[in-house]
Amino acid sequence: EDKVVQSPLSLVVHEGDTVTLNCSYEVTNFRSLLWYKQEKKAPTFLFMLTSSGIEKKSGRLSSILDKKELFSILNITATQTGDSAVYLCAGIYGGSQGNLIFGKGTKLSVKP
Amino acid sequence: GAVVSQHPSRVICKSGTSVKIECRSLDFQATTMFWYRQFPKQSLMLMATSNEGSKATYEQGVEKDKFLINHASLTLSTLTVTSAHPEDSSFYICSAREPGQGTYEQYFGPGTRLTVT
């Protein structure tokens, strides 16, 4: 059965800390892995990772995929209170539909 | 980035009635739209994949007669929850994918909170 597992499920840090969120996957016909940030409503797209070992960066956020070990990490440096959210990772599987299977998310709380 | 809207954002209905939720891609044509539901503190669960001009593909365990999906145009997909019951209360989110080979990024709508009383 396909699955995406995220850890930790929740995390509380203080502003300025660096955090690493983990995502492991077992997805048949895996294509890519996506990271999303979900605040109060719909998820917003962060990264799509298709190739192993290539880091993607956007400001203080970065992510990398290891297709051999079947996991990905999302790093956030110098965290801010605005980073507080649920971070979801999802594996893309299957044919041309590009269906996603989501993990349960990591709830990050950044304290001032 | 591409924008997806949903309407309504919040709806309360009585048990036994039907509710229609609209999902629109505002600045692109979406040949494929996806419908998810999310329970509190749970992740998004794919319900069905909606393809313009053809029948939706439902995930295992999702009742197609209860959750009617119509993708009548390249910018609109609708989800109708028929004969709603309290257990159908959930957050329903749609997403849309821009056509293009190798493009798997999905853009999410803001979601619809359904409460069935």
PDB file of C-alpha atoms in Angstrom:
ATOM      1  CA  GLU A   1       0.000   0.000   0.000  1.00  0.00           C
ATOM      2  CA  ASP A   2       1.326   3.392  -0.961  1.00  0.00           C
ATOM      3  CA  LYS A   3       2.075   5.701   1.930  1.00  0.00           C
ATOM      4  CA  VAL A   4       3.788   8.916   2.853  1.00  0.00           C
ATOM      5  CA  VAL A   5       4.973   9.331   6.420  1.00  0.00           C
ATOM      6  CA  GLN A   6       6.014  12.620   7.931  1.00  0.00           C
ATOM      7  CA  SER A   7       7.871  13.254  11.143  1.00  0.00           C
ATOM      8  CA  PRO A   8       7.650  14.761  13.585  1.00  0.00           C
ATOM      9  CA  LEU A   9       3.895  15.241  13.693  1.00  0.00           C
ATOM     10  CA  SER A  10       4.331  18.454  15.603  1.00  0.00           C
ATOM     11  CA  LEU A  11       7.195  20.694  16.530  1.00  0.00           C
ATOM     12  CA  VAL A  12       7.535  23.789  18.690  1.00  0.00           C
ATOM     13  CA  VAL A  13      10.552  26.054  18.242  1.00  0.00           C
ATOM     14  CA  HIS A  14      11.551  29.636  18.962  1.00  0.00           C
ATOM     15  CA  GLU A  15      12.146  32.337  16.430  1.00  0.00           C
ATOM     16  CA  GLY A  16      15.581  32.065  14.904  1.00  0.00           C
ATOM     17  CA  ASP A  17      15.804  28.314  15.275  1.00  0.00           C
ATOM     18  CA  THR A  18      16.461  26.028  12.331  1.00  0.00           C
ATOM     19  CA  VAL A  19      14.113  23.114  11.771  1.00  0.00           C
ATOM     20  CA  THR A  20      14.210  20.003   9.639  1.00  0.00           C
ATOM     21  CA  LEU A  21      11.028  18.263   8.637  1.00  0.00           C
ATOM     22  CA  ASN A  22      11.116  14.706   7.381  1.00  0.00           C
ATOM     23  CA  CYS A  23       9.104  12.868   4.783  1.00  0.00           C
ATOM     24  CA  SER A  24       9.520   9.230   3.809  1.00  0.00           C
ATOM     25  CA  TYR A  25       7.538   7.591   1.090  1.00  0.00           C
ATOM     26  CA  GLU A  26       6.589   4.290  -0.444  1.00  0.00           C
ATOM     27  CA  VAL A  27       4.816   5.170  -3.641  1.00  0.00           C
ATOM     28  CA  THR A  28       4.279   2.903  -6.608  1.00  0.00           C
ATOM     29  CA  ASN A  29       5.452   4.418  -9.873  1.00  0.00           C
ATOM     30  CA  PHE A  30       6.825   7.375  -7.989  1.00  0.00           C
ATOM     31  CA  ARG A  31       7.337  10.495 -10.077  1.00  0.00           C
ATOM     32  CA  SER A  32       7.987  13.430  -7.807  1.00  0.00           C
ATOM     33  CA  LEU A  33       7.513  14.719  -4.299  1.00  0.00           C
ATOM     34  CA  LEU A  34       5.836  17.975  -3.397  1.00  0.00           C
ATOM     35  CA  TRP A  35       5.996  20.104  -0.278  1.00  0.00           C
ATOM     36  CA  TYR A  36       3.104  22.347   0.704  1.00  0.00           C
ATOM     37  CA  LYS A  37       2.486  24.832   3.491  1.00  0.00           C
ATOM     38  CA  GLN A  38      -1.022  24.836   4.904  1.00  0.00           C
ATOM     39  CA  GLU A  39      -2.102  27.632   7.161  1.00  0.00           C
ATOM     40  CA  LYS A  40      -5.783  28.132   7.742  1.00  0.00           C
ATOM     41  CA  LYS A  41      -7.060  27.080   4.387  1.00  0.00           C
ATOM     42  CA  ALA A  42      -5.726  25.503   1.262  1.00  0.00           C
ATOM     43  CA  PRO A  43      -2.135  24.361   0.911  1.00  0.00           C
ATOM     44  CA  THR A  44       0.269  26.599  -0.919  1.00  0.00           C
ATOM     45  CA  PHE A  45       2.954  25.094  -3.058  1.00  0.00           C
ATOM     46  CA  LEU A  46       6.559  25.208  -1.862  1.00  0.00           C
ATOM     47  CA  PHE A  47       8.680  22.765  -3.841  1.00  0.00           C
ATOM     48  CA  MET A  48       8.518  19.958  -6.318  1.00  0.00           C
ATOM     49  CA  LEU A  49      11.410  17.512  -6.230  1.00  0.00           C
ATOM     50  CA  THR A  50      11.995  15.050  -9.001  1.00  0.00           C
ATOM     51  CA  SER A  51      15.719  14.438  -9.089  1.00  0.00           C
ATOM     52  CA  SER A  52      17.706  12.965  -6.259  1.00  0.00           C
ATOM     53  CA  GLY A  53      20.356  15.033  -4.515  1.00  0.00           C
ATOM     54  CA  ILE A  54      19.488  18.400  -6.022  1.00  0.00           C
ATOM     55  CA  GLU A  55      18.627  20.971  -3.405  1.00  0.00           C
ATOM     56  CA  LYS A  56      15.878  23.435  -4.105  1.00  0.00           C
ATOM     57  CA  LYS A  57      15.895  26.740  -2.262  1.00  0.00           C
ATOM     58  CA  SER A  58      13.451  29.538  -1.766  1.00  0.00           C
ATOM     59  CA  GLY A  59      14.568  32.129   0.730  1.00  0.00           C
ATOM     60  CA  ARG A  60      14.963  30.489   4.108  1.00  0.00           C
ATOM     61  CA  LEU A  61      13.404  27.251   2.913  1.00  0.00           C
ATOM     62  CA  SER A  62      15.226  24.449   1.186  1.00  0.00           C
ATOM     63  CA  SER A  63      14.450  20.870   0.348  1.00  0.00           C
ATOM     64  CA  ILE A  64      16.158  17.827  -1.065  1.00  0.00           C
ATOM     65  CA  LEU A  65      15.104  14.390  -2.229  1.00  0.00           C
ATOM     66  CA  ASP A  66      16.880  11.063  -1.769  1.00  0.00           C
ATOM     67  CA  LYS A  67      15.333   8.559  -4.165  1.00  0.00           C
ATOM     68  CA  LYS A  68      17.566   5.753  -3.007  1.00  0.00           C
ATOM     69  CA  GLU A  69      16.500   6.027   0.625  1.00  0.00           C
ATOM     70  CA  LEU A  70      12.988   7.206  -0.302  1.00  0.00           C
ATOM     71  CA  PHE A  71      12.843  10.343   1.764  1.00  0.00           C
ATOM     72  CA  SER A  72      12.923  14.081   1.592  1.00  0.00           C
ATOM     73  CA  ILE A  73      13.665  16.829   4.075  1.00  0.00           C
ATOM     74  CA  LEU A  74      12.442  20.381   4.297  1.00  0.00           C
ATOM     75  CA  ASN A  75      14.716  22.817   6.100  1.00  0.00           C
ATOM     76  CA  ILE A  76      13.670  26.171   7.433  1.00  0.00           C
ATOM     77  CA  THR A  77      16.414  28.426   8.754  1.00  0.00           C
ATOM     78  CA  ALA A  78      16.011  31.455  10.996  1.00  0.00           C
ATOM     79  CA  THR A  79      12.386  30.579  11.629  1.00  0.00           C
ATOM     80  CA  GLN A  80       9.798  33.321  12.063  1.00  0.00           C
ATOM     81  CA  THR A  81       6.363  33.255  13.639  1.00  0.00           C
ATOM     82  CA  GLY A  82       4.911  33.449  10.137  1.00  0.00           C
ATOM     83  CA  ASP A  83       6.377  30.047   9.428  1.00  0.00           C
ATOM     84  CA  SER A  84       3.871  28.514  11.833  1.00  0.00           C
ATOM     85  CA  ALA A  85       1.747  26.172   9.738  1.00  0.00           C
ATOM     86  CA  VAL A  86       1.227  22.559   8.831  1.00  0.00           C
ATOM     87  CA  TYR A  87       3.740  21.372   6.289  1.00  0.00           C
ATOM     88  CA  LEU A  88       2.548  18.636   4.004  1.00  0.00           C
ATOM     89  CA  CYS A  89       4.528  16.446   1.709  1.00  0.00           C
ATOM     90  CA  ALA A  90       2.925  14.474  -1.068  1.00  0.00           C
ATOM     91  CA  GLY A  91       4.129  11.871  -3.491  1.00  0.00           C
ATOM     92  CA  ILE A  92       3.038  11.941  -7.082  1.00  0.00           C
ATOM     93  CA  TYR A  93       2.264   8.539  -8.441  1.00  0.00           C
ATOM     94  CA  GLY A  94       0.653   6.805 -11.308  1.00  0.00           C
ATOM     95  CA  GLY A  95       0.205   7.705 -14.905  1.00  0.00           C
ATOM     96  CA  SER A  96      -0.671  10.931 -16.601  1.00  0.00           C
ATOM     97  CA  GLN A  97      -3.126  11.974 -13.920  1.00  0.00           C
ATOM     98  CA  GLY A  98      -0.369  13.010 -11.548  1.00  0.00           C
ATOM     99  CA  ASN A  99      -2.297  11.946  -8.456  1.00  0.00           C
ATOM    100  CA  LEU A 100      -1.001  12.924  -5.049  1.00  0.00           C
ATOM    101  CA  ILE A 101      -0.823  10.938  -1.860  1.00  0.00           C
ATOM    102  CA  PHE A 102      -0.320  13.121   1.168  1.00  0.00           C
ATOM    103  CA  GLY A 103       1.373  12.567   4.462  1.00  0.00           C
ATOM    104  CA  LYS A 104      -0.380  13.664   7.645  1.00  0.00           C
ATOM    105  CA  GLY A 105       1.734  16.754   7.903  1.00  0.00           C
ATOM    106  CA  THR A 106       4.026  18.314  10.476  1.00  0.00           C
ATOM    107  CA  LYS A 107       2.514  21.065  12.552  1.00  0.00           C
ATOM    108  CA  LEU A 108       5.191  23.672  13.174  1.00  0.00           C
ATOM    109  CA  SER A 109       4.689  26.302  15.845  1.00  0.00           C
ATOM    110  CA  VAL A 110       7.238  29.094  16.045  1.00  0.00           C
ATOM    111  CA  LYS A 111       7.176  31.012  19.335  1.00  0.00           C
ATOM    112  CA  PRO A 112       8.381  34.615  19.504  1.00  0.00           C
TER     113      PRO A 112
ATOM    114  CA  GLY B   1       0.985  31.419  -9.981  1.00  0.00           C
ATOM    115  CA  ALA B   2      -2.282  29.947 -11.141  1.00  0.00           C
ATOM    116  CA  VAL B   3      -5.388  30.772  -9.134  1.00  0.00           C
ATOM    117  CA  VAL B   4      -8.155  28.374  -8.198  1.00  0.00           C
ATOM    118  CA  SER B   5     -11.345  29.515  -6.518  1.00  0.00           C
ATOM    119  CA  GLN B   6     -14.031  27.604  -4.681  1.00  0.00           C
ATOM    120  CA  HIS B   7     -17.581  28.527  -3.857  1.00  0.00           C
ATOM    121  CA  PRO B   8     -19.007  28.573  -1.316  1.00  0.00           C
ATOM    122  CA  SER B   9     -16.288  28.879   1.278  1.00  0.00           C
ATOM    123  CA  ARG B  10     -18.599  27.691   3.998  1.00  0.00           C
ATOM    124  CA  VAL B  11     -21.985  25.969   3.919  1.00  0.00           C
ATOM    125  CA  ILE B  12     -24.307  24.576   6.517  1.00  0.00           C
ATOM    126  CA  CYS B  13     -27.064  22.260   5.393  1.00  0.00           C
ATOM    127  CA  LYS B  14     -29.608  19.955   6.909  1.00  0.00           C
ATOM    128  CA  SER B  15     -29.275  16.222   6.827  1.00  0.00           C
ATOM    129  CA  GLY B  16     -30.793  14.731   3.697  1.00  0.00           C
ATOM    130  CA  THR B  17     -30.263  17.739   1.464  1.00  0.00           C
ATOM    131  CA  SER B  18     -27.736  18.093  -1.345  1.00  0.00           C
ATOM    132  CA  VAL B  19     -24.950  20.604  -1.579  1.00  0.00           C
ATOM    133  CA  LYS B  20     -23.014  21.704  -4.645  1.00  0.00           C
ATOM    134  CA  ILE B  21     -19.454  23.006  -4.432  1.00  0.00           C
ATOM    135  CA  GLU B  22     -17.840  24.772  -7.372  1.00  0.00           C
ATOM    136  CA  CYS B  23     -14.181  24.795  -8.264  1.00  0.00           C
ATOM    137  CA  ARG B  24     -12.902  27.205 -10.880  1.00  0.00           C
ATOM    138  CA  SER B  25      -9.515  27.782 -12.424  1.00  0.00           C
ATOM    139  CA  LEU B  26      -9.399  31.536 -12.920  1.00  0.00           C
ATOM    140  CA  ASP B  27      -6.458  32.186 -15.176  1.00  0.00           C
ATOM    141  CA  PHE B  28      -5.760  28.869 -16.844  1.00  0.00           C
ATOM    142  CA  GLN B  29      -7.576  25.966 -18.389  1.00  0.00           C
ATOM    143  CA  ALA B  30      -7.541  22.863 -16.265  1.00  0.00           C
ATOM    144  CA  THR B  31      -8.132  19.617 -18.072  1.00  0.00           C
ATOM    145  CA  THR B  32      -7.754  17.815 -14.770  1.00  0.00           C
ATOM    146  CA  MET B  33      -9.119  18.796 -11.397  1.00  0.00           C
ATOM    147  CA  PHE B  34      -8.889  16.894  -8.145  1.00  0.00           C
ATOM    148  CA  TRP B  35     -11.227  16.771  -5.181  1.00  0.00           C
ATOM    149  CA  TYR B  36      -9.954  16.152  -1.674  1.00  0.00           C
ATOM    150  CA  ARG B  37     -11.488  16.040   1.746  1.00  0.00           C
ATOM    151  CA  GLN B  38      -9.728  16.804   4.959  1.00  0.00           C
ATOM    152  CA  PHE B  39     -10.893  15.882   8.436  1.00  0.00           C
ATOM    153  CA  PRO B  40      -9.663  17.845  11.442  1.00  0.00           C
ATOM    154  CA  LYS B  41      -5.990  17.246  12.123  1.00  0.00           C
ATOM    155  CA  GLN B  42      -5.839  14.822   9.217  1.00  0.00           C
ATOM    156  CA  SER B  43      -4.204  15.104   5.861  1.00  0.00           C
ATOM    157  CA  LEU B  44      -5.870  15.563   2.532  1.00  0.00           C
ATOM    158  CA  MET B  45      -7.444  12.450   1.115  1.00  0.00           C
ATOM    159  CA  LEU B  46      -7.984  12.293  -2.614  1.00  0.00           C
ATOM    160  CA  MET B  47     -11.613  11.572  -3.404  1.00  0.00           C
ATOM    161  CA  ALA B  48     -11.670  11.695  -7.171  1.00  0.00           C
ATOM    162  CA  THR B  49      -9.994  12.954 -10.270  1.00  0.00           C
ATOM    163  CA  SER B  50     -12.144  15.004 -12.582  1.00  0.00           C
ATOM    164  CA  ASN B  51     -11.370  15.146 -16.282  1.00  0.00           C
ATOM    165  CA  GLU B  52     -13.046  17.650 -18.549  1.00  0.00           C
ATOM    166  CA  GLY B  53     -15.610  16.019 -20.762  1.00  0.00           C
ATOM    167  CA  SER B  54     -15.410  12.568 -19.230  1.00  0.00           C
ATOM    168  CA  LYS B  55     -16.443  10.698 -16.130  1.00  0.00           C
ATOM    169  CA  ALA B  56     -14.558  11.244 -12.928  1.00  0.00           C
ATOM    170  CA  THR B  57     -12.257   8.603 -11.531  1.00  0.00           C
ATOM    171  CA  TYR B  58     -13.074   7.836  -7.924  1.00  0.00           C
ATOM    172  CA  GLU B  59     -10.687   6.551  -5.296  1.00  0.00           C
ATOM    173  CA  GLN B  60     -11.437   3.304  -3.585  1.00  0.00           C
ATOM    174  CA  GLY B  61     -14.040   3.675  -0.891  1.00  0.00           C
ATOM    175  CA  VAL B  62     -15.553   6.881  -2.265  1.00  0.00           C
ATOM    176  CA  GLU B  63     -19.197   6.501  -3.243  1.00  0.00           C
ATOM    177  CA  LYS B  64     -19.648   7.879  -6.711  1.00  0.00           C
ATOM    178  CA  ASP B  65     -23.415   8.100  -6.337  1.00  0.00           C
ATOM    179  CA  LYS B  66     -23.047  10.175  -3.220  1.00  0.00           C
ATOM    180  CA  PHE B  67     -20.314  12.486  -4.410  1.00  0.00           C
ATOM    181  CA  LEU B  68     -21.286  13.541  -7.907  1.00  0.00           C
ATOM    182  CA  ILE B  69     -18.564  15.226  -9.888  1.00  0.00           C
ATOM    183  CA  ASN B  70     -19.084  17.130 -13.088  1.00  0.00           C
ATOM    184  CA  HIS B  71     -16.317  18.749 -15.114  1.00  0.00           C
ATOM    185  CA  ALA B  72     -18.336  20.456 -17.794  1.00  0.00           C
ATOM    186  CA  SER B  73     -15.756  22.972 -18.939  1.00  0.00           C
ATOM    187  CA  LEU B  74     -12.035  23.563 -18.842  1.00  0.00           C
ATOM    188  CA  THR B  75     -12.417  26.004 -15.962  1.00  0.00           C
ATOM    189  CA  LEU B  76     -15.171  24.512 -13.830  1.00  0.00           C
ATOM    190  CA  SER B  77     -15.660  21.336 -11.870  1.00  0.00           C
ATOM    191  CA  THR B  78     -18.469  20.765  -9.390  1.00  0.00           C
ATOM    192  CA  LEU B  79     -18.829  18.366  -6.500  1.00  0.00           C
ATOM    193  CA  THR B  80     -22.344  17.634  -5.317  1.00  0.00           C
ATOM    194  CA  VAL B  81     -22.765  15.914  -1.985  1.00  0.00           C
ATOM    195  CA  THR B  82     -26.120  14.194  -2.273  1.00  0.00           C
ATOM    196  CA  SER B  83     -28.330  13.318   0.683  1.00  0.00           C
ATOM    197  CA  ALA B  84     -25.763  14.737   3.037  1.00  0.00           C
ATOM    198  CA  HIS B  85     -25.339  13.302   6.516  1.00  0.00           C
ATOM    199  CA  PRO B  86     -23.446  14.654   9.515  1.00  0.00           C
ATOM    200  CA  GLU B  87     -20.530  12.319   8.792  1.00  0.00           C
ATOM    201  CA  ASP B  88     -20.065  14.142   5.490  1.00  0.00           C
ATOM    202  CA  SER B  89     -19.131  17.258   7.422  1.00  0.00           C
ATOM    203  CA  SER B  90     -15.597  18.024   6.388  1.00  0.00           C
ATOM    204  CA  PHE B  91     -13.304  20.430   4.591  1.00  0.00           C
ATOM    205  CA  TYR B  92     -13.452  19.866   0.854  1.00  0.00           C
ATOM    206  CA  ILE B  93     -10.608  21.182  -1.279  1.00  0.00           C
ATOM    207  CA  CYS B  94     -10.216  21.106  -5.009  1.00  0.00           C
ATOM    208  CA  SER B  95      -7.062  21.489  -6.980  1.00  0.00           C
ATOM    209  CA  ALA B  96      -6.310  21.963 -10.623  1.00  0.00           C
ATOM    210  CA  ARG B  97      -3.394  21.101 -12.788  1.00  0.00           C
ATOM    211  CA  GLU B  98      -2.295  23.091 -15.779  1.00  0.00           C
ATOM    212  CA  PRO B  99      -2.057  20.981 -18.906  1.00  0.00           C
ATOM    213  CA  GLY B 100       1.408  20.224 -20.046  1.00  0.00           C
ATOM    214  CA  GLN B 101       3.485  17.160 -20.087  1.00  0.00           C
ATOM    215  CA  GLY B 102       5.538  16.708 -16.985  1.00  0.00           C
ATOM    216  CA  THR B 103       3.758  19.395 -15.038  1.00  0.00           C
ATOM    217  CA  TYR B 104       2.479  17.795 -11.888  1.00  0.00           C
ATOM    218  CA  GLU B 105       2.137  20.807  -9.667  1.00  0.00           C
ATOM    219  CA  GLN B 106      -1.390  21.202  -8.397  1.00  0.00           C
ATOM    220  CA  TYR B 107      -2.882  24.539  -7.418  1.00  0.00           C
ATOM    221  CA  PHE B 108      -5.344  24.359  -4.586  1.00  0.00           C
ATOM    222  CA  GLY B 109      -8.551  26.239  -4.052  1.00  0.00           C
ATOM    223  CA  PRO B 110      -9.273  27.828  -0.665  1.00  0.00           C
ATOM    224  CA  GLY B 111     -11.535  24.982   0.381  1.00  0.00           C
ATOM    225  CA  THR B 112     -15.174  24.659   1.410  1.00  0.00           C
ATOM    226  CA  ARG B 113     -16.175  23.907   4.978  1.00  0.00           C
ATOM    227  CA  LEU B 114     -19.315  21.755   4.920  1.00  0.00           C
ATOM    228  CA  THR B 115     -21.313  21.276   8.079  1.00  0.00           C
ATOM    229  CA  VAL B 116     -24.301  18.954   7.979  1.00  0.00           C
ATOM    230  CA  THR B 117     -26.712  19.337  10.868  1.00  0.00           C
TER     231      THR B 117
END
